[in-house]
Every structure is written in structure tokens, then in C-alpha cells.
Amino acid sequence: TLGLPADARILDAGCGTGQAGALMAAAGFNNLDGADLSPEMRAVAARLDVYKSLYHLDMTADYAPQIADYNAPYDAVICVGVFGYGPPHVGDLPRIMDAARPGAPVLVTVNGKGWEKMGWDDSLMPVLDTACVTLAAHTRIRHMVAEGVHAELLELRRG
């Protein structure tokens, strides 16, 4: 845990059906918003009743008004199961940083097979450096265990 209080404002970017939000709520976090590209996925996530707000998010858009105009900045952002093969691609990663207040953690998982195939080892740091984003931690974690696929967990921070 990152030492965040239960009422920390957290965005689940790319929330899909809300499974990561449900786990966050089960862990005691009670101030979650979710955002996803798919209205169908957001509808499923809404049924879990763990998000205060759910809204549209396209991480590949040049300008994401929903990040600037909704509830940002957040105390933390999570993005689970969205990045890997793309889209979105590694170059889209800095866009979700705008949702976090300066210095707040942004936790992103990247599918391990996508990481390897799409060359994240070579492309991640140049993208982060250009966006003035710090890689605070990088950890290999268990992911799709039955399929033999790990994930890379990135902790990002800006400012």
C-alpha cells in the first residue's frame, strides 16, 4: 500500500467492468471514480456500486477533456489491464498523469507478453523523460497465472 487514507480520491482509469475498483473498495477505499472508453463496460461497473462517478475516457485522444473537466486532480490513479499490446500504447501513458495531483502515485499494469512484443523496455523511459514523469518503482507481478502471463507494475509520479 502507498499509505493512502481510506478516503483518498482515486481514479480507476480504464476501469472496464470494475473488478479493480471492487478490490479497492474491499480493501477499504471509499472515494473511487471510474473511467472507461466503453459505455457497456461502464454500465457493468456501475452495478458494483463502488464508484462515486463513472465517465468516458479515451486514453488515445490528444486531449482528454474528461480528465481536465471532471474530478481531477486525484490522490492516486490506477490503471489495471489496459496497457500491453495497445491501443493505448506506451506513448499514451503520460495522458493519464494529468488526472493525478503533483507527486501522487499512478499505478499501471502492463501485460508482460505485450511488454516484450511491443518493446516497452526500449520505449518506456524516453516517453516518461519527455513527459517529465518519474518511474518510482517497476515490479514484475503475477497476472494471468493460468495463461502463464505476468504483468509489469509501474509506479509513476510527476512533479
Tab-separated table of C-alpha atoms in Angstrom:
chain	number	residue	atom	x	y	z
A	1	THR	CA	0.000	0.000	0.000
A	2	LEU	CA	1.111	3.528	-0.597
A	3	GLY	CA	-0.031	4.840	2.759
A	4	LEU	CA	-3.183	6.393	1.334
A	5	PRO	CA	-6.123	7.020	3.669
A	6	ALA	CA	-9.422	5.214	3.051
A	7	ASP	CA	-10.995	8.433	1.739
A	8	ALA	CA	-8.197	9.193	-0.775
A	9	ARG	CA	-9.655	10.270	-4.111
A	10	ILE	CA	-8.683	7.507	-6.549
A	11	LEU	CA	-9.361	7.212	-10.280
A	12	ASP	CA	-9.616	3.756	-11.819
A	13	ALA	CA	-8.603	4.674	-15.392
A	14	GLY	CA	-9.763	2.048	-17.862
A	15	CYS	CA	-11.995	0.537	-15.185
A	16	GLY	CA	-13.723	-1.900	-17.546
A	17	THR	CA	-16.230	-3.977	-15.584
A	18	GLY	CA	-14.951	-2.550	-12.299
A	19	GLN	CA	-13.050	-5.505	-10.912
A	20	ALA	CA	-10.057	-3.439	-9.735
A	21	GLY	CA	-12.438	-0.909	-8.170
A	22	ALA	CA	-14.249	-3.705	-6.356
A	23	LEU	CA	-10.931	-4.909	-4.927
A	24	MET	CA	-10.045	-1.348	-3.880
A	25	ALA	CA	-13.432	-0.997	-2.159
A	26	ALA	CA	-12.952	-4.367	-0.440
A	27	ALA	CA	-9.597	-3.047	0.815
A	28	GLY	CA	-11.440	-0.138	2.442
A	29	PHE	CA	-11.103	2.663	-0.115
A	30	ASN	CA	-14.377	4.582	-0.360
A	31	ASN	CA	-13.756	7.525	-2.707
A	32	LEU	CA	-13.351	5.903	-6.123
A	33	ASP	CA	-14.221	7.178	-9.592
A	34	GLY	CA	-14.050	5.027	-12.701
A	35	ALA	CA	-13.444	5.922	-16.317
A	36	ASP	CA	-13.535	3.759	-19.419
A	37	LEU	CA	-13.873	4.059	-23.191
A	38	SER	CA	-16.762	1.582	-23.363
A	39	PRO	CA	-20.247	2.615	-22.213
A	40	GLU	CA	-21.145	-1.077	-21.960
A	41	MET	CA	-18.246	-1.727	-19.583
A	42	ARG	CA	-19.122	1.353	-17.517
A	43	ALA	CA	-22.694	0.054	-17.221
A	44	VAL	CA	-21.422	-3.246	-15.812
A	45	ALA	CA	-19.075	-1.377	-13.437
A	46	ALA	CA	-21.958	0.820	-12.228
A	47	ARG	CA	-23.805	-2.271	-10.978
A	48	LEU	CA	-20.969	-2.945	-8.495
A	49	ASP	CA	-21.844	0.302	-6.696
A	50	VAL	CA	-18.222	1.074	-5.761
A	51	TYR	CA	-17.702	4.221	-7.885
A	52	LYS	CA	-18.945	7.704	-6.975
A	53	SER	CA	-18.714	8.737	-10.647
A	54	LEU	CA	-18.197	6.884	-13.909
A	55	TYR	CA	-17.246	8.688	-17.078
A	56	HIS	CA	-15.880	8.304	-20.600
A	57	LEU	CA	-12.113	8.159	-21.079
A	58	ASP	CA	-10.185	7.685	-24.314
A	59	MET	CA	-6.511	7.368	-23.402
A	60	THR	CA	-5.511	7.698	-27.053
A	61	ALA	CA	-7.142	11.106	-27.587
A	62	ASP	CA	-4.829	14.099	-27.986
A	63	TYR	CA	-6.921	15.979	-25.477
A	64	ALA	CA	-8.886	14.220	-22.790
A	65	PRO	CA	-11.375	16.842	-21.527
A	66	GLN	CA	-12.829	14.356	-19.077
A	67	ILE	CA	-9.542	14.319	-17.147
A	68	ALA	CA	-9.309	18.112	-17.009
A	69	ASP	CA	-13.005	18.852	-16.607
A	70	TYR	CA	-14.286	16.184	-14.237
A	71	ASN	CA	-12.824	15.485	-10.820
A	72	ALA	CA	-9.066	15.820	-11.290
A	73	PRO	CA	-6.684	16.021	-9.616
A	74	TYR	CA	-6.797	12.697	-7.808
A	75	ASP	CA	-4.730	11.483	-4.854
A	76	ALA	CA	-3.884	8.363	-6.878
A	77	VAL	CA	-4.678	6.788	-10.245
A	78	ILE	CA	-4.765	3.071	-11.002
A	79	CYS	CA	-4.820	1.582	-14.478
A	80	VAL	CA	-5.106	-2.198	-14.438
A	81	GLY	CA	-5.187	-4.432	-17.506
A	82	VAL	CA	-5.311	-1.657	-20.099
A	83	PHE	CA	-1.739	-1.394	-21.408
A	84	GLY	CA	0.240	-4.055	-23.230
A	85	TYR	CA	-0.278	-4.587	-26.913
A	86	GLY	CA	-2.274	-1.382	-27.450
A	87	PRO	CA	-4.023	0.735	-28.180
A	88	PRO	CA	-3.383	2.514	-25.927
A	89	HIS	CA	0.370	2.364	-26.485
A	90	VAL	CA	3.320	3.397	-24.345
A	91	GLY	CA	3.173	6.895	-25.876
A	92	ASP	CA	-0.341	7.345	-24.453
A	93	LEU	CA	0.804	6.657	-20.892
A	94	PRO	CA	1.525	10.300	-19.921
A	95	ARG	CA	-2.073	11.297	-20.681
A	96	ILE	CA	-3.404	9.695	-17.509
A	97	MET	CA	-0.798	11.559	-15.457
A	98	ASP	CA	-2.923	14.709	-15.798
A	99	ALA	CA	-5.538	13.082	-13.575
A	100	ALA	CA	-3.147	12.878	-10.609
A	101	ARG	CA	-2.147	15.757	-8.392
A	102	PRO	CA	1.604	16.508	-8.493
A	103	GLY	CA	3.539	13.806	-6.671
A	104	ALA	CA	0.571	11.436	-6.464
A	105	PRO	CA	1.141	7.800	-7.401
A	106	VAL	CA	-0.102	6.495	-10.738
A	107	LEU	CA	-0.036	2.692	-10.747
A	108	VAL	CA	-0.177	0.994	-14.135
A	109	THR	CA	-0.022	-2.668	-15.072
A	110	VAL	CA	1.335	-3.707	-18.458
A	111	ASN	CA	0.665	-7.175	-19.864
A	112	GLY	CA	4.041	-8.960	-19.802
A	113	LYS	CA	3.758	-10.527	-23.239
A	114	GLY	CA	2.687	-7.163	-24.668
A	115	TRP	CA	5.601	-5.537	-22.829
A	116	GLU	CA	8.018	-7.829	-24.640
A	117	LYS	CA	6.354	-7.838	-28.067
A	118	MET	CA	5.793	-4.069	-28.186
A	119	GLY	CA	9.304	-3.185	-26.964
A	120	TRP	CA	8.389	-1.409	-23.720
A	121	ASP	CA	11.931	-1.991	-22.362
A	122	ASP	CA	13.296	0.379	-25.004
A	123	SER	CA	10.388	2.815	-25.328
A	124	LEU	CA	9.195	3.445	-21.747
A	125	MET	CA	11.953	5.696	-20.402
A	126	PRO	CA	12.131	8.019	-23.437
A	127	VAL	CA	8.348	8.537	-23.195
A	128	LEU	CA	8.497	9.201	-19.454
A	129	ASP	CA	11.526	11.504	-19.758
A	130	THR	CA	9.823	13.594	-22.452
A	131	ALA	CA	6.716	13.933	-20.247
A	132	CYS	CA	8.762	14.696	-17.082
A	133	VAL	CA	7.355	11.593	-15.403
A	134	THR	CA	9.418	9.614	-12.881
A	135	LEU	CA	9.402	5.839	-12.724
A	136	ALA	CA	9.297	5.446	-8.927
A	137	ALA	CA	9.077	1.642	-8.994
A	138	HIS	CA	8.920	-1.206	-11.508
A	139	THR	CA	7.928	-4.660	-10.307
A	140	ARG	CA	7.084	-7.899	-12.103
A	141	ILE	CA	3.838	-9.303	-10.651
A	142	ARG	CA	1.581	-12.326	-11.028
A	143	HIS	CA	-1.152	-11.641	-13.565
A	144	MET	CA	-2.851	-14.172	-15.813
A	145	VAL	CA	-1.446	-17.147	-13.926
A	146	ALA	CA	-3.354	-19.896	-15.774
A	147	GLU	CA	-2.123	-18.496	-19.103
A	148	GLY	CA	1.445	-18.101	-17.855
A	149	VAL	CA	1.427	-14.328	-18.401
A	150	HIS	CA	2.978	-11.957	-15.865
A	151	ALA	CA	2.493	-8.205	-15.705
A	152	GLU	CA	4.822	-5.292	-15.142
A	153	LEU	CA	3.613	-2.949	-12.392
A	154	LEU	CA	4.773	0.644	-12.826
A	155	GLU	CA	4.542	3.331	-10.180
A	156	LEU	CA	4.733	6.701	-11.912
A	157	ARG	CA	4.874	10.207	-10.456
A	158	ARG	CA	5.047	13.701	-11.849
A	159	GLY	CA	6.163	16.931	-10.214
